[in-house]
mmCIF file with all atom_site columns, C-alpha atoms in Angstrom:
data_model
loop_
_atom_site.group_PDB
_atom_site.id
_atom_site.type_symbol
_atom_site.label_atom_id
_atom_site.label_alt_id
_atom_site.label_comp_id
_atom_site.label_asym_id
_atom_site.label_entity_id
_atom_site.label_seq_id
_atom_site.pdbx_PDB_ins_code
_atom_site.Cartn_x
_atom_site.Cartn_y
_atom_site.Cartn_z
_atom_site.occupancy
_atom_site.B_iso_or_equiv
_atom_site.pdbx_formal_charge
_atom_site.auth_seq_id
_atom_site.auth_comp_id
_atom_site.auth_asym_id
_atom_site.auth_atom_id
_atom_site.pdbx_PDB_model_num
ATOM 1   C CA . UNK A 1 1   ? 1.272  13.510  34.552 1.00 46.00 ? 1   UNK A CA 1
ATOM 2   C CA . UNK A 1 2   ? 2.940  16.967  34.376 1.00 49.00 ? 2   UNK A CA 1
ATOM 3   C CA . UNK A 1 3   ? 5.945  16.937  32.047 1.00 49.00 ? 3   UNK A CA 1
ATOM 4   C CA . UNK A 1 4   ? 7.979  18.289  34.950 1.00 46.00 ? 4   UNK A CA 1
ATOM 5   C CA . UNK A 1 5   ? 7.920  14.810  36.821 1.00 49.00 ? 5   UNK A CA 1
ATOM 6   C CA . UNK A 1 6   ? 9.725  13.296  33.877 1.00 58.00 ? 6   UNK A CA 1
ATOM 7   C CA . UNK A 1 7   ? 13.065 15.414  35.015 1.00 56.00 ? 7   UNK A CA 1
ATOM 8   C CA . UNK A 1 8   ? 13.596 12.404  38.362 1.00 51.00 ? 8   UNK A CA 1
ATOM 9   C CA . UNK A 1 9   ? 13.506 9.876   35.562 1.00 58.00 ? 9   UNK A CA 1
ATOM 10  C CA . UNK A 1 10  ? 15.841 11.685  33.441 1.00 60.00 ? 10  UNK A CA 1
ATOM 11  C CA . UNK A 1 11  ? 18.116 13.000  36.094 1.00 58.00 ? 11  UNK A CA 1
ATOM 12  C CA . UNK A 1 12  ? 18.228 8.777   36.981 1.00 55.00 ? 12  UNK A CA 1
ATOM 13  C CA . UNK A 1 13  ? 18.547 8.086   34.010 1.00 62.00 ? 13  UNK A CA 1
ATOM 14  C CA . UNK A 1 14  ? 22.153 10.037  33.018 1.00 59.00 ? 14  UNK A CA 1
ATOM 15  C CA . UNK A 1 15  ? 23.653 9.603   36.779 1.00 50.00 ? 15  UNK A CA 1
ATOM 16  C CA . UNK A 1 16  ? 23.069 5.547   35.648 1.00 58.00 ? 16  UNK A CA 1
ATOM 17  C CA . UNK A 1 17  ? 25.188 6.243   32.267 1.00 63.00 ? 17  UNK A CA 1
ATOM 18  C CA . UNK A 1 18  ? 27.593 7.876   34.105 1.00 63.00 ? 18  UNK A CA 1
ATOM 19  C CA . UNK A 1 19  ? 28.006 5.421   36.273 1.00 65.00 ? 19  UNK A CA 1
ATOM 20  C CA . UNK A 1 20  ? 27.841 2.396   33.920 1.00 70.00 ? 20  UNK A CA 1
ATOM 21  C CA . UNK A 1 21  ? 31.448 2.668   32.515 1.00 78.00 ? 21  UNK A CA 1
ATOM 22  C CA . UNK A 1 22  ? 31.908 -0.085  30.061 1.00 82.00 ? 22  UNK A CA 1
ATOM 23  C CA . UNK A 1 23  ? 28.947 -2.467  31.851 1.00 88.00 ? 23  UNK A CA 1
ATOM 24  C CA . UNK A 1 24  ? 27.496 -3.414  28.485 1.00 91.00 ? 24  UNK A CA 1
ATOM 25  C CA . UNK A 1 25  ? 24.315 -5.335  30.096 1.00 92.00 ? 25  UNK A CA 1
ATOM 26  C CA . UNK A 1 26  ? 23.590 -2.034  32.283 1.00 91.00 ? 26  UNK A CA 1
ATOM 27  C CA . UNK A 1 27  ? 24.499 0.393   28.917 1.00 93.00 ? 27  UNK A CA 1
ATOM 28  C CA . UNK A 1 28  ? 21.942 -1.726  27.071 1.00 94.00 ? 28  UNK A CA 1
ATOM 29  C CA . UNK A 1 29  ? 19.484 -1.422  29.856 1.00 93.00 ? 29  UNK A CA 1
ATOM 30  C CA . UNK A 1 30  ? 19.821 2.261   30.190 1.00 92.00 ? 30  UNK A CA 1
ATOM 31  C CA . UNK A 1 31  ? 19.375 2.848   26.333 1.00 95.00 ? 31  UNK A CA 1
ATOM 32  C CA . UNK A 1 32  ? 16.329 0.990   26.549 1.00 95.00 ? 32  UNK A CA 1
ATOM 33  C CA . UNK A 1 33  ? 14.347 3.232   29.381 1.00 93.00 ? 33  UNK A CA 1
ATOM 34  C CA . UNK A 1 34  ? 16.060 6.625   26.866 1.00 94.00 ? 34  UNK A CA 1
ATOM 35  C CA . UNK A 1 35  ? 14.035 4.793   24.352 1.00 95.00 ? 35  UNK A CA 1
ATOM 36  C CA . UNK A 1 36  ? 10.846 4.217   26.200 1.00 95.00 ? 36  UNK A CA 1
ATOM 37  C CA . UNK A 1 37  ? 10.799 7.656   27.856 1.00 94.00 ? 37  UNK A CA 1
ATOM 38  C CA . UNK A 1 38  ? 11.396 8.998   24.444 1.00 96.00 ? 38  UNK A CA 1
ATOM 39  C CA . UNK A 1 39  ? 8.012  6.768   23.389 1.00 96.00 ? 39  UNK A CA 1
ATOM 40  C CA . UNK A 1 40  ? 6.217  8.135   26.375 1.00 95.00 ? 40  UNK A CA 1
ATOM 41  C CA . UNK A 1 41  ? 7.274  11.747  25.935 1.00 94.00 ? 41  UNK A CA 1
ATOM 42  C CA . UNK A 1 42  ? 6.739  12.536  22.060 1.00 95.00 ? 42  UNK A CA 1
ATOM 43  C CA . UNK A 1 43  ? 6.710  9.110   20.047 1.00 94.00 ? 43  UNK A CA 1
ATOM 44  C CA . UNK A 1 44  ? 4.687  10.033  16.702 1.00 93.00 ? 44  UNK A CA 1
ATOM 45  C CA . UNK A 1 45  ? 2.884  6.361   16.803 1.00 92.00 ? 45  UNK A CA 1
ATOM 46  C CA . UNK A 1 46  ? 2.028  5.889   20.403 1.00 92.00 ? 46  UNK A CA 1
ATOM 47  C CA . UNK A 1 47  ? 0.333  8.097   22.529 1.00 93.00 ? 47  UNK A CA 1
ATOM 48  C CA . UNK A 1 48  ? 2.429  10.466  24.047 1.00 94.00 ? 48  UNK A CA 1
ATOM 49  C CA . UNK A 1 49  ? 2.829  13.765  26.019 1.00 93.00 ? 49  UNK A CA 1
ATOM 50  C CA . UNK A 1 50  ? 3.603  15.804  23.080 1.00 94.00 ? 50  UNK A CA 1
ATOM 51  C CA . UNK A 1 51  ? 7.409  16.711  23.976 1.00 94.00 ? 51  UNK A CA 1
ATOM 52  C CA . UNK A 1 52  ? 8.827  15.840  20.838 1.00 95.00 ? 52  UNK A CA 1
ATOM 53  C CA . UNK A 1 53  ? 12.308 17.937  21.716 1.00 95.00 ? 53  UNK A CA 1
ATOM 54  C CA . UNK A 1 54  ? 12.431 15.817  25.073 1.00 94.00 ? 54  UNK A CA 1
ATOM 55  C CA . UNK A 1 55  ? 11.931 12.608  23.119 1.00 96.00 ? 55  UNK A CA 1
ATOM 56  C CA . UNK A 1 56  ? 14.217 13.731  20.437 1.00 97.00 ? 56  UNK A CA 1
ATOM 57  C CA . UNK A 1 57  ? 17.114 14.339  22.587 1.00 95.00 ? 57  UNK A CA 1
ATOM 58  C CA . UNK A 1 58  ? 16.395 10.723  24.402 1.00 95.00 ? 58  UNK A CA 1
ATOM 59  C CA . UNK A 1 59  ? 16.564 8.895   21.676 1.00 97.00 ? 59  UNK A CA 1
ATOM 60  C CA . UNK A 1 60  ? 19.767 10.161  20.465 1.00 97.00 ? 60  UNK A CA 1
ATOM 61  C CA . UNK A 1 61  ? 20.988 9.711   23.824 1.00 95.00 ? 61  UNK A CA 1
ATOM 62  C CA . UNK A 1 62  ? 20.076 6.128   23.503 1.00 96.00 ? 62  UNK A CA 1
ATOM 63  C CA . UNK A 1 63  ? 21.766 6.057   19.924 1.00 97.00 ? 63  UNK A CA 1
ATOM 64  C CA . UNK A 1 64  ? 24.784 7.699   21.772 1.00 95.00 ? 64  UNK A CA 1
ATOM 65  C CA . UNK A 1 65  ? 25.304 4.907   24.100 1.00 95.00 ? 65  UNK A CA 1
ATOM 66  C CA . UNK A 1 66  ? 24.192 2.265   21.623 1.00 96.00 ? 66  UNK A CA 1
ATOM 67  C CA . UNK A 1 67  ? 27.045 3.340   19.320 1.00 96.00 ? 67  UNK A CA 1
ATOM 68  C CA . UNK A 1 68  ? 29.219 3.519   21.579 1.00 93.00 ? 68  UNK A CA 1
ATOM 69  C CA . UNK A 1 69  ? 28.132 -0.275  22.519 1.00 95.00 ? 69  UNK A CA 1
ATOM 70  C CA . UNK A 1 70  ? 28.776 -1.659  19.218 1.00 95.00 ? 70  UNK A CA 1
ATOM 71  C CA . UNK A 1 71  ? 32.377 0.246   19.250 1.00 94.00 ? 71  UNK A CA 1
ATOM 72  C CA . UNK A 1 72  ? 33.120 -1.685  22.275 1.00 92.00 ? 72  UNK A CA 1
ATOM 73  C CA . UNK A 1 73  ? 32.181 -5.281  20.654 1.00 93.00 ? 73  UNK A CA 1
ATOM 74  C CA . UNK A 1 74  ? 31.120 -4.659  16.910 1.00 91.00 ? 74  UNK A CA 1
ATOM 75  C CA . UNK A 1 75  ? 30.614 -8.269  16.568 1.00 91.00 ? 75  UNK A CA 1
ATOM 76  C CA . UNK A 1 76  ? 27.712 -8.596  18.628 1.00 95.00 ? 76  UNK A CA 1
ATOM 77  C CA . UNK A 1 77  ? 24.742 -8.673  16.706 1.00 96.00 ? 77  UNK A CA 1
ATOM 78  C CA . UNK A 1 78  ? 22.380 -7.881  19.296 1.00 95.00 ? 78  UNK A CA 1
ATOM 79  C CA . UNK A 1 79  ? 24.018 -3.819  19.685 1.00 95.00 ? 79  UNK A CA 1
ATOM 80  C CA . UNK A 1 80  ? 24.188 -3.192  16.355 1.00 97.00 ? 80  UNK A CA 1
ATOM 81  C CA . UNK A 1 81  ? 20.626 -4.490  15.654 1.00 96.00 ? 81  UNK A CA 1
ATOM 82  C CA . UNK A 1 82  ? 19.415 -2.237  18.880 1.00 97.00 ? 82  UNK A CA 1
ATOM 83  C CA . UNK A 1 83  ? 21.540 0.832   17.221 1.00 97.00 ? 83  UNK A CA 1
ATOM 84  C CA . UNK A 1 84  ? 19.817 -0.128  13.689 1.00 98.00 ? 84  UNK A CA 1
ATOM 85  C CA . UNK A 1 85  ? 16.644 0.692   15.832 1.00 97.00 ? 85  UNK A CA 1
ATOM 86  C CA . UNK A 1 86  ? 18.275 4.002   17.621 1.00 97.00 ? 86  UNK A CA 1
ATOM 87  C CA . UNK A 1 87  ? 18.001 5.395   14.117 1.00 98.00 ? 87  UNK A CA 1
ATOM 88  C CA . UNK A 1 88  ? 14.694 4.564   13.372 1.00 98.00 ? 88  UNK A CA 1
ATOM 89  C CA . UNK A 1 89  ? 12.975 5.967   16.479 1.00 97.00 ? 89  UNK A CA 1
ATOM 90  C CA . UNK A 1 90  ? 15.035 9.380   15.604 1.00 98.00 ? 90  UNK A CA 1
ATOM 91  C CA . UNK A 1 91  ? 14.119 9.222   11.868 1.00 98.00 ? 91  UNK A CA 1
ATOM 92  C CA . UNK A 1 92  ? 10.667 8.592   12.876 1.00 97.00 ? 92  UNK A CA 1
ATOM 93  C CA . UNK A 1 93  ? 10.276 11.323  14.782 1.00 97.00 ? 93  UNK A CA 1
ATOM 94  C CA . UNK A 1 94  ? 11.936 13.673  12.629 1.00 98.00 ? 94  UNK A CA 1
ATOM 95  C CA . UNK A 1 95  ? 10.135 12.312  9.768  1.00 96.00 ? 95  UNK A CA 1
ATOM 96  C CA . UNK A 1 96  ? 6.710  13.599  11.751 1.00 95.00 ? 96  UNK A CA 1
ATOM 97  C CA . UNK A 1 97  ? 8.290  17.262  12.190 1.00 95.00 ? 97  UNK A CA 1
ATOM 98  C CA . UNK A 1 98  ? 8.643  17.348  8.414  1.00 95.00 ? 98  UNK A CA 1
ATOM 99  C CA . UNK A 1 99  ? 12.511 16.946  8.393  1.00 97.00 ? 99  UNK A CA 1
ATOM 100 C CA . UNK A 1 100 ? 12.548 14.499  6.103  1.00 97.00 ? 100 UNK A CA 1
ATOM 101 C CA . UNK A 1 101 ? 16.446 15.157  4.976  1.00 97.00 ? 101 UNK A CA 1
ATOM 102 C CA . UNK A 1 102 ? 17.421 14.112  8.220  1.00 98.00 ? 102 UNK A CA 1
ATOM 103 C CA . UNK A 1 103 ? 14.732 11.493  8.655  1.00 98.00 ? 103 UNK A CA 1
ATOM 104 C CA . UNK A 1 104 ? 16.525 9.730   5.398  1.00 98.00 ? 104 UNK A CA 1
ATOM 105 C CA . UNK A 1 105 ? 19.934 10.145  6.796  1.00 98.00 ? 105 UNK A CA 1
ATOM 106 C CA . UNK A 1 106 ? 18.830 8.394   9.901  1.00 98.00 ? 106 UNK A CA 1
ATOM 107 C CA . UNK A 1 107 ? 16.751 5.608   8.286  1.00 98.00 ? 107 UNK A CA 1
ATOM 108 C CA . UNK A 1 108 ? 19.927 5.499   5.642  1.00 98.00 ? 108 UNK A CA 1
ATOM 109 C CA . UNK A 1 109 ? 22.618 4.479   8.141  1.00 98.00 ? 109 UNK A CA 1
ATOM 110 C CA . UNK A 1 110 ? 19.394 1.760   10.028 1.00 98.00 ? 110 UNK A CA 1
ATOM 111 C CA . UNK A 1 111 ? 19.499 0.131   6.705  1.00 98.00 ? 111 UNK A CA 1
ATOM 112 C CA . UNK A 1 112 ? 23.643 -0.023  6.199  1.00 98.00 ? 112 UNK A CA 1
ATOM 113 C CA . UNK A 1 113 ? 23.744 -2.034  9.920  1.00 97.00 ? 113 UNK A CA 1
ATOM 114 C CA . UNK A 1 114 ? 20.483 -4.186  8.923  1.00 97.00 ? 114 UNK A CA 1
ATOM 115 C CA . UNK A 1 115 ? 22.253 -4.963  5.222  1.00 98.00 ? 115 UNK A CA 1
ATOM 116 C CA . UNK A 1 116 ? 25.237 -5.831  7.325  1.00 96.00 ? 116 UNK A CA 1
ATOM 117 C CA . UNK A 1 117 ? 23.272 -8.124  9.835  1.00 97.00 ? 117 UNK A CA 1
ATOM 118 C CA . UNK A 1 118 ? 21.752 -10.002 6.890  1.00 96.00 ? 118 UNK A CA 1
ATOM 119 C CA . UNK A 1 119 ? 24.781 -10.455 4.756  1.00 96.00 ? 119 UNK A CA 1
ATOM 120 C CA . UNK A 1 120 ? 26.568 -11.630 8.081  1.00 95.00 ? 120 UNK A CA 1
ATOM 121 C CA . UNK A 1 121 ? 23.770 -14.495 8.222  1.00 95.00 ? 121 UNK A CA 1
ATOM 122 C CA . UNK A 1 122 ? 21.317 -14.923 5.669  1.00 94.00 ? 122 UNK A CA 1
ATOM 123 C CA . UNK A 1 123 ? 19.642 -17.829 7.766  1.00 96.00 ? 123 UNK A CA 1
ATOM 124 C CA . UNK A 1 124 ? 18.193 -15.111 10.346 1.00 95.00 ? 124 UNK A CA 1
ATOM 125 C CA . UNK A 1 125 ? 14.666 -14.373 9.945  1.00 96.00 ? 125 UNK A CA 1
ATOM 126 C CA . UNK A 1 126 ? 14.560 -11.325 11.728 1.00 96.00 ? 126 UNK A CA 1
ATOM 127 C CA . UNK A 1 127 ? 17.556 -9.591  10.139 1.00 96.00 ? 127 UNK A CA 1
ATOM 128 C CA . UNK A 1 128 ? 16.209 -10.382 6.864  1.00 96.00 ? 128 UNK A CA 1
ATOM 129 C CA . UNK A 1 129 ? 12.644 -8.674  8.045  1.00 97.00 ? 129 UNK A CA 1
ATOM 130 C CA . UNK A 1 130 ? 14.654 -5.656  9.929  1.00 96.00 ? 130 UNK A CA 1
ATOM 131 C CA . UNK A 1 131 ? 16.392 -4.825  6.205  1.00 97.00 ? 131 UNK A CA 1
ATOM 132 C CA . UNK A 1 132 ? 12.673 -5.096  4.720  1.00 97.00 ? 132 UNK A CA 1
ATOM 133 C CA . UNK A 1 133 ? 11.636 -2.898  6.967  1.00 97.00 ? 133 UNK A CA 1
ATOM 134 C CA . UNK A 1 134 ? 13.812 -0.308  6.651  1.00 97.00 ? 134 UNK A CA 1
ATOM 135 C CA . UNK A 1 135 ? 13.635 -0.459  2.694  1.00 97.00 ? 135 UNK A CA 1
ATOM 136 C CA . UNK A 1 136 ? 9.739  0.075   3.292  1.00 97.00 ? 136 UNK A CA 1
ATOM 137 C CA . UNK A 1 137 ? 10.456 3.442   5.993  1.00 97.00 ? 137 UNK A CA 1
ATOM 138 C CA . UNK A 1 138 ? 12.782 4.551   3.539  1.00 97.00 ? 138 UNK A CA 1
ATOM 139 C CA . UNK A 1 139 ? 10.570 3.787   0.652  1.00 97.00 ? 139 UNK A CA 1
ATOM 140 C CA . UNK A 1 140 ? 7.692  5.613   2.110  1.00 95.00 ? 140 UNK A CA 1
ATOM 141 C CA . UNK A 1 141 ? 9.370  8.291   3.191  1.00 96.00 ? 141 UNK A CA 1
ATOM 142 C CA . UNK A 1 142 ? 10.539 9.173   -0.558 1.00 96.00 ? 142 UNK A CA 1
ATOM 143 C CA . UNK A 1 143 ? 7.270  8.314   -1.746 1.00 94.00 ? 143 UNK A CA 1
ATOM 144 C CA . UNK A 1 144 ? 5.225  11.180  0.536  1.00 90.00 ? 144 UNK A CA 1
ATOM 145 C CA . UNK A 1 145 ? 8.471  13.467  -0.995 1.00 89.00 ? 145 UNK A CA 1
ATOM 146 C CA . UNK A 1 146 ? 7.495  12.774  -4.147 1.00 88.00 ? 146 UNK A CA 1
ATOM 147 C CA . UNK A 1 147 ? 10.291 10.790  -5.268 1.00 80.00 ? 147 UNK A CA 1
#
């Protein structure tokens, strides 16, 4: 598929978040498709197109409106857990363009919302594996910088 037929998607995409206004199911949906565009377009651990920049600015675009989700009701797990992942996707990918500064900063602040997931209830399975996780990206990540 030639990268210029992802621009309809795109262009969808943003008149949808404009339009959303505070319609947290539709936000939530709409983060999700800047997620899996991102995948499609550069994702280092899928196969992709190669457009890391286009990915890149998707997935902050779906960190934009995930933030901006958990603002709205910071008590719902479910947002800040999807944010928590927002992070990771960008850290990922700048992790595999070397940035690994930023990388850390972005798997950093994925780790402060999982920590605060798991201390909020220590019964949950998968907020206990989510803060795991992100002490193994982070842990790796240090590890290939020699720390």
């Amino acid at each position: 598929m030639p990268r210029r037929e992802l621009t309809i998607p795109c262009t969808a995409i943003a008149v949808g978040a404009d339009a959303a206004g505070d319609d947290a199911p539709l936000l939530r949906e709409i983060a999700t498709a800047y997620d899996k565009l991102g995948d499609v377009q550069g994702h280092p651990t899928v196969a992709n197109l190669g457009d890391t920049s286009a990915a890149l600015a998707n997935y902050r675009l779906a960190e934009e409106i995930r933030t901006r989700l958990s603002a709205l009701d910071p008590t719902n797990p479910d947002c800040r857990r999807e944010q928590a992942l927002s992070f990771d996707k960008i850290g990922d990918l700048l992790q595999s363009q070397g940035d690994h500064k930023a990388a850390l900063e972005n798997y950093s602040r994925s780790l402060v919302i999982r920590l605060e997931l798991g201390d909020a209830d220590s019964s949950n399975e998968l907020f206990q594996t989510n803060v795991a996780a992100s002490h193994d990206r982070i842990g790796t990540l240090l590890l290939g910088m020699g720390n």
